[in-house]
Amino acid sequence: MDTNSLEKKRSSSERLDHVTPHAGTGDHIVAIDAEAGSWDSAFAKRTMRHVDLRVLPILAALYSISLIDRTNTSNAYVAGAGKDLQLYIGARYSIITVIFFVPYIIFELPSNIIVRRVGVAKLLGTITLAWGIVMLGMGFVKHWWQLAICRALLGFLEAGFFPACAYLISTWYIRREVQKRMTAFYMLSVVVGGFSSAIGGGISKLKGKHGLNGWQWIFIIEGAVTIFLAFFAYAFVVDFPEKNSFLSEEETKFVLARIAKDRDDIEADPWTWAKFWSYCATPKLWAFGLLFGASTTVSYAFAYFLPIIMVGMGYSDINAQLLCAPPYFTSIFIAFAGAWASDKYLIRAPILMWQAILSIVGLSMTAFHPSNSVRYAGVFLGLAGANANVAGVLGMFSCSFVAFSDFSHRGCRVYAK
């Protein structure tokens, strides 16, 4: 980073020294945006709207593909993979599901350490291209253990994706804006990913074309789409604020200045093993990991087993896949309501607790009620609470740490999604 760039940042930060944040969230943001130097509220809103449109949509689109690719085994199962690859024998289906997470967890930390050195666009574009190729290859496996190997490779390649996205988003916004942006990023991805069952059902109708079964077409077509979108990642994913190329010089000064005023972490602090081990010894880190793990367990349970559960209720393969989509769409309202209230009133734990209760009630209805209609209604509540809490924990976590190394290395442990 050159001296002139640093001087500009310091100058921008000094312009905010006279601003005193008020108690309320809106007052705090106004103090940073509207009262600082020559930046008026119209300029502030226009700049942050520009940031929103450049940062969030491409990341949400890519992550939706990531969710579809990692959870489409359930669609493939009901589309014929269960029979062709004999996944119904013993714990084979559970093995190909769980094996994804072994390399995923192991390689999250190394991937997030190198993201600043490699560059966000290069990292995300490369791993998206690579896992798209693996996904396409899954359409040609002949044995269940070959599918398991491909799933392990998928976990290795996707390990760096979600932590890098969450890390990047957090660097662009002040802490009291983060949860709404995290929720927008995550829920847009989840809603699109929620339609993967319906998409998979439609693709499976290609059964018999060129001698391939429906489940093979699911992997082949979704892999090809992933490869196509990887090139968009290279072109449209933005870098960190101090390295961006899409804002004007004045807009960049504004973004950097408000971040400096909010948490003073524009410059990345150096990574060391001593810092890493000290972070690992921090109880708060593991508490966030527990919260996030509890939320994602429910989310993944539905993602990997909902189509199979629906078939067990007596629905046909295609109807089971179609019925999986609506619960994901409705969960977006609960998630955004919680995000809005959390950022506005600065109350996060009570909202997480309320959403967890929704999830518990929904899971209980789906698991134990004798009526299929009630069990299906439970899916709506279970997914709404779990998905809202995934975004909620991300927002709460982002507001708790300020240093770059502090966030990125702890983020690898917490972002097991």
XYZ file of C-alpha atoms in Angstrom:
417
model
C 0.000 0.000 0.000
C 1.617 3.310 -1.018
C 2.264 6.328 1.248
C -0.114 8.626 -0.632
C -2.944 6.140 -0.209
C -2.334 5.927 3.533
C -2.166 9.716 3.851
C -5.503 10.038 2.074
C -7.049 7.580 4.501
C -5.625 9.346 7.529
C -6.861 12.673 6.186
C -10.319 11.232 5.622
C -10.377 9.761 9.115
C -9.304 13.076 10.666
C -12.305 14.770 9.022
C -14.516 12.680 11.288
C -12.740 13.288 14.583
C -15.177 15.970 15.652
C -18.233 13.737 15.181
C -19.720 12.267 18.343
C -21.919 9.178 17.828
C -25.321 9.300 19.506
C -27.172 6.526 21.235
C -29.442 5.349 18.475
C -28.402 3.396 15.421
C -29.816 5.956 12.998
C -28.144 8.805 14.889
C -24.838 6.973 14.835
C -24.950 6.463 11.078
C -26.067 10.047 10.482
C -23.183 11.256 12.636
C -20.740 9.353 10.493
C -22.315 10.009 7.100
C -24.113 13.349 7.098
C -22.157 15.534 9.510
C -18.668 14.592 8.297
C -16.864 17.340 6.370
C -18.379 18.043 2.953
C -20.225 14.712 2.637
C -23.957 15.269 2.771
C -26.620 12.613 3.337
C -27.521 12.388 -0.381
C -23.909 11.632 -1.272
C -23.693 9.080 1.542
C -26.848 7.247 0.464
C -25.856 7.260 -3.193
C -22.393 5.918 -2.427
C -23.576 3.113 -0.149
C -26.311 2.152 -2.623
C -23.585 1.856 -5.261
C -21.570 -0.334 -2.885
C -24.613 -2.514 -2.164
C -25.266 -3.130 -5.859
C -21.652 -4.007 -6.618
C -20.798 -6.086 -3.566
C -23.903 -8.107 -2.704
C -25.650 -9.417 -5.878
C -22.668 -11.216 -7.442
C -21.697 -12.801 -4.117
C -25.295 -13.899 -3.512
C -25.520 -15.386 -7.019
C -22.301 -17.333 -6.605
C -23.184 -18.551 -3.124
C -26.612 -19.707 -4.300
C -24.816 -21.897 -6.843
C -22.543 -23.122 -4.071
C -25.548 -24.127 -1.954
C -27.209 -25.854 -4.891
C -24.067 -27.786 -5.786
C -23.328 -28.976 -2.267
C -26.906 -30.018 -1.414
C -28.169 -31.462 -4.700
C -27.403 -35.021 -3.608
C -30.912 -35.264 -2.159
C -32.406 -34.310 -5.538
C -30.109 -36.768 -7.293
C -31.112 -39.485 -4.831
C -34.823 -39.236 -5.591
C -34.053 -38.823 -9.329
C -32.444 -42.272 -9.531
C -28.979 -42.044 -7.956
C -30.234 -43.884 -4.897
C -31.014 -46.915 -7.025
C -28.250 -46.675 -9.643
C -25.440 -46.145 -7.121
C -27.116 -48.235 -4.392
C -27.023 -45.357 -1.928
C -29.837 -46.975 0.048
C -27.459 -49.645 1.358
C -26.277 -49.072 4.921
C -24.978 -45.562 5.604
C -23.798 -44.813 2.070
C -25.999 -41.760 1.587
C -24.978 -40.381 4.980
C -21.313 -40.972 4.099
C -21.451 -39.012 0.843
C -23.262 -36.241 2.722
C -20.889 -35.985 5.690
C -17.625 -36.484 3.785
C -18.077 -33.063 2.172
C -17.521 -31.363 5.527
C -14.236 -33.043 6.485
C -12.005 -31.111 4.030
C -14.409 -28.177 4.182
C -13.636 -27.610 7.869
C -9.913 -28.385 7.595
C -9.199 -25.962 4.741
C -11.364 -22.993 5.758
C -8.572 -21.429 7.772
C -5.779 -21.650 5.143
C -8.078 -20.275 2.450
C -9.052 -17.240 4.488
C -5.444 -16.501 5.379
C -4.466 -16.182 1.709
C -7.512 -14.233 0.500
C -5.832 -10.833 0.880
C -2.656 -12.033 -0.794
C -4.360 -13.664 -3.764
C -7.253 -11.229 -4.234
C -10.952 -11.912 -3.741
C -11.940 -12.123 -7.422
C -9.077 -14.468 -8.294
C -9.708 -16.737 -5.325
C -13.487 -16.979 -5.701
C -13.335 -17.268 -9.491
C -10.730 -20.032 -9.402
C -12.390 -22.188 -6.780
C -15.804 -21.724 -8.433
C -14.396 -22.887 -11.752
C -12.700 -25.876 -10.114
C -15.731 -27.098 -8.190
C -17.892 -26.641 -11.302
C -15.606 -29.061 -13.126
C -15.872 -31.546 -10.239
C -19.660 -31.170 -10.212
C -19.871 -31.871 -13.929
C -17.701 -34.957 -13.449
C -20.092 -36.280 -10.791
C -22.589 -36.889 -13.576
C -20.400 -39.684 -14.944
C -19.562 -41.684 -11.805
C -20.422 -45.383 -11.836
C -20.018 -46.318 -8.173
C -21.071 -44.722 -4.901
C -17.471 -44.442 -3.629
C -16.549 -42.418 -6.717
C -19.319 -40.002 -5.800
C -17.919 -39.863 -2.247
C -14.475 -38.891 -3.589
C -16.012 -36.139 -5.718
C -17.935 -34.858 -2.700
C -14.691 -34.669 -0.689
C -13.064 -32.680 -3.503
C -16.100 -30.403 -3.540
C -15.684 -29.757 0.185
C -12.016 -28.917 -0.300
C -12.761 -26.441 -3.084
C -15.750 -24.768 -1.443
C -13.981 -24.386 1.910
C -12.772 -20.871 1.178
C -15.895 -19.528 -0.445
C -18.377 -18.637 2.275
C -15.807 -17.300 4.799
C -14.275 -15.082 2.118
C -17.690 -13.692 1.139
C -18.684 -12.943 4.726
C -15.282 -11.424 5.457
C -15.437 -9.202 2.364
C -18.949 -7.940 3.153
C -17.974 -7.063 6.726
C -15.090 -4.870 5.524
C -17.349 -2.595 3.475
C -19.843 -1.553 6.170
C -19.917 -0.120 9.654
C -20.949 -2.615 12.287
C -24.530 -1.412 12.662
C -25.182 -1.957 8.968
C -23.676 -5.409 8.676
C -26.536 -7.697 9.717
C -28.966 -6.355 7.098
C -26.314 -6.858 4.409
C -25.385 -10.310 5.669
C -29.051 -11.224 5.699
C -29.564 -9.917 2.172
C -26.529 -11.862 0.924
C -27.413 -15.073 2.730
C -31.185 -15.103 2.263
C -31.047 -14.261 -1.439
C -28.707 -17.210 -1.811
C -30.906 -19.478 0.277
C -34.090 -18.553 -1.587
C -32.474 -19.268 -4.963
C -30.927 -22.416 -3.533
C -34.316 -23.411 -2.139
C -35.610 -23.751 -5.655
C -32.878 -26.278 -6.420
C -35.312 -29.106 -5.741
C -37.761 -27.721 -8.290
C -34.902 -27.106 -10.727
C -33.594 -30.606 -10.104
C -37.041 -32.036 -10.682
C -37.254 -30.292 -14.037
C -33.766 -31.363 -15.088
C -34.483 -34.972 -14.125
C -37.114 -35.043 -16.881
C -34.177 -35.360 -19.290
C -33.919 -38.967 -18.151
C -32.968 -41.188 -21.076
C -31.435 -38.441 -23.197
C -28.083 -39.618 -24.596
C -28.335 -42.686 -22.399
C -28.058 -40.742 -19.140
C -30.367 -40.969 -16.132
C -32.072 -37.935 -14.606
C -29.657 -37.652 -11.661
C -26.710 -37.517 -14.060
C -28.243 -34.606 -15.932
C -28.694 -32.760 -12.612
C -24.962 -32.905 -11.904
C -23.928 -32.183 -15.498
C -26.162 -29.170 -16.104
C -25.619 -27.598 -12.671
C -21.869 -28.139 -13.050
C -21.904 -26.423 -16.440
C -23.812 -23.446 -14.999
C -21.242 -23.167 -12.196
C -18.369 -23.114 -14.698
C -20.159 -20.388 -16.664
C -20.685 -18.222 -13.560
C -17.052 -18.617 -12.518
C -16.056 -16.256 -15.330
C -18.487 -13.659 -13.974
C -16.715 -13.961 -10.612
C -13.413 -13.002 -12.214
C -15.043 -9.975 -13.829
C -17.495 -8.648 -11.232
C -16.426 -9.655 -7.711
C -15.003 -6.541 -6.021
C -11.929 -6.324 -3.837
C -11.532 -4.854 -0.365
C -12.454 -1.158 0.081
C -8.906 0.189 -0.025
C -8.224 -1.742 -3.257
C -11.517 -1.162 -5.068
C -11.654 0.143 -8.628
C -15.367 0.886 -9.087
C -15.774 3.893 -6.777
C -14.532 7.396 -7.468
C -11.690 8.782 -5.376
C -14.077 10.828 -3.253
C -16.441 7.879 -2.734
C -13.508 5.695 -1.694
C -12.379 8.338 0.799
C -15.887 8.415 2.232
C -16.146 4.626 2.624
C -12.704 4.364 4.227
C -13.340 7.302 6.541
C -16.606 5.943 7.941
C -14.972 2.542 8.541
C -12.038 4.233 10.291
C -14.435 6.174 12.505
C -16.511 3.105 13.342
C -13.769 0.565 14.117
C -10.383 1.874 12.864
C -9.341 -1.256 10.929
C -8.746 -0.044 7.375
C -5.235 -1.431 7.303
C -4.896 -5.197 7.664
C -2.900 -6.073 10.765
C -0.204 -8.735 10.232
C -0.986 -12.376 10.869
C 1.152 -14.345 13.327
C 0.958 -17.786 14.935
C 0.883 -16.114 18.343
C -2.283 -14.236 17.368
C -3.816 -17.380 15.925
C -3.342 -19.408 19.115
C -4.577 -16.530 21.260
C -7.751 -16.378 19.176
C -8.228 -20.121 19.525
C -8.091 -19.697 23.306
C -10.882 -17.095 23.295
C -14.173 -18.499 24.713
C -16.263 -16.030 22.696
C -14.995 -17.618 19.482
C -16.244 -21.055 20.466
C -19.532 -19.609 21.713
C -20.172 -18.109 18.277
C -19.114 -21.385 16.692
C -21.656 -23.248 18.803
C -24.424 -20.793 17.899
C -23.615 -20.954 14.209
C -23.231 -24.726 14.200
C -26.595 -25.184 15.906
C -28.282 -23.004 13.271
C -26.620 -24.579 10.259
C -27.306 -28.110 11.514
C -31.012 -27.497 11.078
C -30.528 -25.758 7.740
C -28.425 -28.604 6.354
C -30.748 -31.261 7.743
C -33.576 -29.838 5.660
C -31.335 -29.273 2.635
C -30.049 -32.850 2.501
C -33.126 -34.756 3.635
C -36.270 -32.698 2.918
C -36.936 -34.229 -0.543
C -36.519 -37.695 0.947
C -38.828 -36.802 3.854
C -41.447 -35.545 1.393
C -41.250 -38.799 -0.572
C -41.720 -40.623 2.730
C -44.938 -38.652 3.253
C -46.295 -40.244 0.092
C -45.619 -37.550 -2.509
C -44.276 -38.482 -5.938
C -40.639 -37.723 -6.748
C -41.440 -34.611 -8.785
C -44.057 -33.284 -6.328
C -41.681 -33.838 -3.417
C -39.050 -31.710 -5.137
C -41.521 -28.959 -6.017
C -42.883 -28.759 -2.464
C -39.400 -28.078 -1.095
C -39.249 -24.578 -2.600
C -42.015 -22.564 -0.816
C -40.596 -22.871 2.730
C -37.323 -21.302 1.613
C -39.119 -18.359 0.038
C -41.212 -17.563 3.115
C -38.210 -17.736 5.464
C -36.847 -14.547 3.918
C -39.535 -12.444 5.677
C -38.623 -13.734 9.142
C -34.928 -13.222 8.458
C -35.263 -9.623 7.239
C -37.607 -8.696 10.081
C -35.053 -9.960 12.581
C -32.176 -8.203 10.814
C -34.035 -4.889 10.705
C -34.909 -5.031 14.394
C -31.387 -6.119 15.371
C -29.668 -3.259 13.568
C -32.224 -0.629 14.551
C -32.612 -1.444 18.247
C -29.223 -3.142 18.827
C -30.819 -6.217 20.366
C -29.436 -9.422 18.909
C -29.487 -12.244 21.482
C -33.260 -12.042 22.232
C -34.047 -12.130 18.507
C -31.773 -15.139 18.032
C -33.562 -16.870 20.901
C -36.982 -16.172 19.401
C -35.921 -17.490 16.012
C -34.432 -20.593 17.663
C -37.793 -21.258 19.330
C -39.486 -21.066 15.912
C -37.023 -23.609 14.594
C -37.534 -25.975 17.546
C -41.313 -25.831 17.176
C -41.080 -26.449 13.432
C -38.708 -29.390 13.810
C -40.981 -30.946 16.448
C -44.019 -30.611 14.187
C -42.194 -32.194 11.238
C -40.737 -35.026 13.292
C -43.631 -36.086 15.500
C -47.037 -34.946 14.239
C -49.084 -37.670 12.500
C -50.641 -35.290 9.947
C -48.616 -34.674 6.777
C -50.105 -31.182 6.434
C -48.935 -30.211 9.920
C -45.537 -31.800 9.297
C -45.178 -29.739 6.125
C -46.202 -26.580 8.015
C -43.444 -27.390 10.483
C -40.930 -27.213 7.629
C -41.864 -23.546 7.115
C -41.228 -22.701 10.772
C -38.113 -24.825 11.072
C -36.439 -23.342 8.005
C -37.508 -19.781 8.834
C -36.001 -19.899 12.308
C -32.810 -21.683 11.265
C -32.041 -19.555 8.204
C -32.797 -16.332 10.068
C -30.415 -17.391 12.815
C -27.615 -18.212 10.374
C -27.693 -14.610 9.147
C -28.303 -13.315 12.679
C -25.245 -15.030 14.143
C -23.135 -13.702 11.263
C -24.309 -10.166 12.038
C -23.733 -10.556 15.765
C -20.265 -11.970 15.144
C -19.319 -9.154 12.760
C -20.217 -6.554 15.377
C -18.031 -8.190 18.019
C -14.536 -7.969 16.473
C -12.654 -5.168 14.787
C -9.113 -6.183 13.756
C -8.729 -7.796 10.331
C -6.717 -10.788 11.540
C -9.077 -11.087 14.492
C -12.088 -11.276 12.182
C -10.681 -13.366 9.348
C -9.121 -16.101 11.445
C -11.986 -16.351 13.875
C -14.343 -16.210 10.933
C -12.863 -19.384 9.498
C -13.855 -21.239 12.612
C -17.315 -19.754 12.940
C -18.326 -19.796 9.269
C -18.859 -23.550 9.009
C -21.488 -23.033 6.353
